[in-house]
Amino acid sequence: VLTQSPATLSLSPGERAALSCRASQSVSRYLAWYQQKPGQAPRLVIYDATNRATGIPARFSGSGSGTDFTLTISSLEPEDFAVYYCLQRTKWPLTFGGGTKVGIK
Amino acid sequence: EVQLVESGGGLVQPGGSLRLSCAASGFTFSTYNMNWVRQAPGKGLEWISFIDTGSGGIYYADSVKGRFAISRDNAKNSLYLQMNSLRDDDTAVYFCARSSTSIGVDYWGQGTLVTVSS
């Protein structure tokens, strides 16, 4: 089970966002983060805990291993306001966290 | 450019069947594993099925095991999901998504809506 916190984050553009994903058992480094905007498909942001996907700006960074992971957005841009999901691929079934909505304050 | 285009969604009665398709282009389909992921209205993401490149490795979420069947046709660059015994709680947008052993799930289609209702 993956637990994301907080469920909602209200921040202003330019602020720093830190999103948490906690696993009930170790998933090693095999955790990814996805961004989803309304009406759109999810977009891969970070894979294997720390690797930015192709085309993802450097303001996005991932950290953690084992059971505790963090997605950090160093300075929020208007296009970053979205829902973020974590996904583990260590064992079947693949499981997603419940999501964190990053909203505009 | 990687493109995944789902089709086959629609309105179906409880207990009915539907077959979803996903047409892939812009990459060598036969060398990538594939997945189906769904999202109920207003809810989060739920992974439901995986198939490896040669169709030898197949996995399902417990919620669909025994009712859904994933398959692929590498010659047609296509992924399928046969959905039987559909229930109200299968109502969702269904996404196909590419994955690899090195990165995991990376590209997603735009999804197709399945509505199960009488």
XYZ file of C-alpha atoms in Angstrom:
223
model
C 0.000 0.000 0.000
C 1.223 3.472 -0.914
C 0.053 6.393 1.208
C 0.455 9.914 -0.135
C 0.392 13.008 1.998
C -0.928 15.556 2.205
C -4.054 14.899 0.184
C -4.170 18.560 -0.787
C -1.479 21.212 -0.842
C -2.405 24.860 -1.353
C 0.550 26.951 -2.447
C 1.365 30.053 -4.435
C 3.471 30.212 -7.601
C 7.134 30.443 -6.676
C 6.738 28.441 -3.485
C 8.344 25.072 -2.811
C 6.219 21.922 -2.769
C 7.148 18.703 -0.988
C 4.933 15.681 -1.594
C 5.298 12.460 0.367
C 4.703 8.842 -0.622
C 5.092 6.166 2.023
C 5.064 2.424 1.298
C 3.836 -0.186 3.760
C 6.845 -2.329 2.873
C 10.057 -1.659 1.016
C 9.790 -0.991 -2.704
C 13.544 -0.470 -3.006
C 14.032 2.400 -5.484
C 11.268 1.361 -7.877
C 8.938 4.249 -7.300
C 7.685 6.696 -9.916
C 5.793 9.982 -9.791
C 3.156 11.081 -12.304
C 1.480 14.409 -12.903
C -2.138 14.515 -14.051
C -4.133 17.555 -15.110
C -7.934 17.506 -15.502
C -9.051 15.625 -18.578
C -5.530 14.524 -19.432
C -3.516 11.347 -19.218
C -0.893 11.051 -16.487
C 2.619 12.182 -17.392
C 5.748 10.554 -16.002
C 7.770 13.007 -13.896
C 10.243 10.891 -11.907
C 11.169 7.216 -12.243
C 13.168 4.963 -9.965
C 12.821 7.471 -7.136
C 15.328 10.052 -8.356
C 15.475 10.126 -12.167
C 13.725 12.902 -14.066
C 11.818 11.734 -17.126
C 12.525 13.153 -20.557
C 11.494 16.783 -20.851
C 10.826 17.312 -17.142
C 12.244 20.599 -15.829
C 15.020 20.613 -13.261
C 12.736 22.169 -10.637
C 11.316 18.673 -10.150
C 13.376 16.300 -8.025
C 12.768 12.995 -6.317
C 14.379 11.448 -3.278
C 14.055 8.437 -1.030
C 14.341 4.669 -1.060
C 12.791 1.755 0.743
C 9.553 3.041 2.228
C 9.777 6.841 2.230
C 9.860 8.993 -0.875
C 9.505 12.685 -1.629
C 8.744 14.636 -4.780
C 9.962 18.207 -4.511
C 9.071 21.071 -6.833
C 11.562 23.803 -5.971
C 9.588 26.776 -7.270
C 6.056 26.215 -8.492
C 5.162 27.388 -11.968
C 1.510 27.901 -12.989
C 1.606 24.732 -15.094
C 2.669 22.605 -12.095
C -0.701 22.820 -10.360
C -2.101 19.331 -10.812
C -2.598 16.006 -9.071
C 0.488 13.895 -8.449
C 0.477 10.118 -8.012
C 3.215 7.731 -6.937
C 3.447 4.183 -8.325
C 5.503 1.225 -7.146
C 6.697 -1.453 -9.576
C 8.546 -3.741 -7.183
C 5.853 -6.342 -6.823
C 2.535 -7.378 -8.327
C 0.032 -5.880 -8.343
C 1.452 -2.511 -9.270
C -0.071 0.009 -6.888
C -0.667 3.736 -6.964
C -0.895 6.123 -4.076
C -4.132 8.008 -3.585
C -2.723 11.217 -5.025
C -1.824 14.705 -3.816
C -3.577 17.688 -5.351
C -1.346 20.749 -5.618
C -3.716 23.681 -5.817
C -3.287 27.411 -6.137
C -3.561 29.306 -2.873
C 6.601 10.525 -31.289
C 5.099 7.847 -29.078
C 1.348 7.579 -29.583
C -1.140 5.322 -27.854
C -4.772 5.597 -28.936
C -7.488 3.715 -27.101
C -10.867 2.837 -28.580
C -13.843 0.621 -27.901
C -15.312 2.321 -24.865
C -18.988 3.072 -24.463
C -22.142 2.341 -22.529
C -22.784 -1.276 -21.560
C -25.279 -2.930 -19.236
C -24.184 -4.743 -16.077
C -23.155 -8.282 -16.958
C -22.232 -7.279 -20.481
C -18.948 -7.385 -22.357
C -16.728 -4.916 -24.129
C -13.393 -5.125 -25.925
C -10.980 -2.225 -25.727
C -8.170 -1.679 -28.206
C -5.018 0.400 -28.037
C -3.186 1.301 -31.239
C 0.497 2.039 -30.784
C 2.802 4.037 -33.033
C 6.073 5.933 -32.889
C 8.037 3.138 -31.236
C 8.828 -0.566 -31.686
C 5.722 -2.004 -30.045
C 7.030 -5.574 -29.877
C 9.902 -4.564 -27.576
C 7.780 -2.937 -24.856
C 5.579 -4.357 -22.147
C 2.082 -2.914 -21.922
C -0.473 -2.161 -19.228
C -4.067 -1.158 -18.704
C -4.824 1.367 -15.966
C -8.240 2.764 -15.131
C -9.616 5.788 -13.325
C -13.147 5.907 -11.987
C -14.846 9.321 -12.234
C -13.282 11.702 -9.727
C -11.054 8.976 -8.287
C -7.414 7.940 -8.416
C -5.519 5.611 -10.715
C -5.862 1.828 -10.528
C -3.518 -0.524 -12.370
C -5.464 -3.488 -13.706
C -3.325 -5.561 -16.075
C 0.132 -6.143 -17.588
C 1.396 -8.144 -20.536
C 5.011 -8.648 -21.486
C 6.459 -8.409 -24.978
C 5.820 -12.041 -25.910
C 2.522 -12.464 -24.042
C 4.185 -15.004 -21.765
C 3.922 -12.899 -18.633
C 0.444 -11.641 -17.748
C -0.785 -10.167 -14.470
C -4.120 -8.836 -13.228
C -5.433 -6.874 -10.296
C -7.682 -8.935 -8.042
C -10.585 -6.632 -8.915
C -10.649 -7.877 -12.535
C -9.072 -11.333 -12.330
C -11.253 -13.945 -14.008
C -13.365 -11.328 -15.791
C -10.871 -9.383 -17.923
C -8.293 -10.700 -20.381
C -5.348 -8.763 -21.776
C -3.780 -9.643 -25.119
C -1.624 -8.108 -27.811
C -0.888 -8.475 -31.508
C 2.644 -7.352 -32.224
C 2.099 -7.609 -35.980
C -0.716 -5.059 -35.684
C 0.965 -2.900 -33.005
C -2.127 -3.334 -30.892
C -3.081 -4.069 -27.303
C -6.485 -5.353 -26.224
C -8.597 -5.748 -23.113
C -11.540 -8.116 -23.218
C -13.909 -7.190 -20.400
C -16.651 -9.636 -19.399
C -19.204 -9.718 -16.581
C -18.996 -5.966 -16.280
C -20.182 -4.326 -13.055
C -21.185 -0.798 -12.124
C -17.837 -0.275 -10.397
C -15.979 -0.982 -13.643
C -17.135 2.426 -14.856
C -13.952 4.353 -15.548
C -11.633 5.856 -18.115
C -9.333 3.081 -19.304
C -5.780 4.008 -20.256
C -3.241 1.875 -22.038
C 0.315 2.573 -20.937
C 3.718 1.486 -22.133
C 6.345 0.150 -19.771
C 9.903 -1.106 -19.828
C 12.080 -2.929 -17.342
C 14.468 0.014 -17.201
C 11.992 2.838 -16.550
C 8.619 1.329 -15.759
C 5.369 2.867 -16.964
C 6.256 5.872 -19.103
C 3.819 6.818 -21.873
C 0.038 6.793 -21.630
C -2.803 7.064 -24.086
C -5.601 9.594 -23.626
C -8.034 6.963 -22.429
C -11.458 5.630 -23.395
C -14.530 5.894 -21.188
C -16.430 2.770 -20.211
C -19.788 3.296 -18.536
C -21.566 0.325 -17.003
C -25.172 1.172 -16.321
C -28.664 -0.154 -16.882
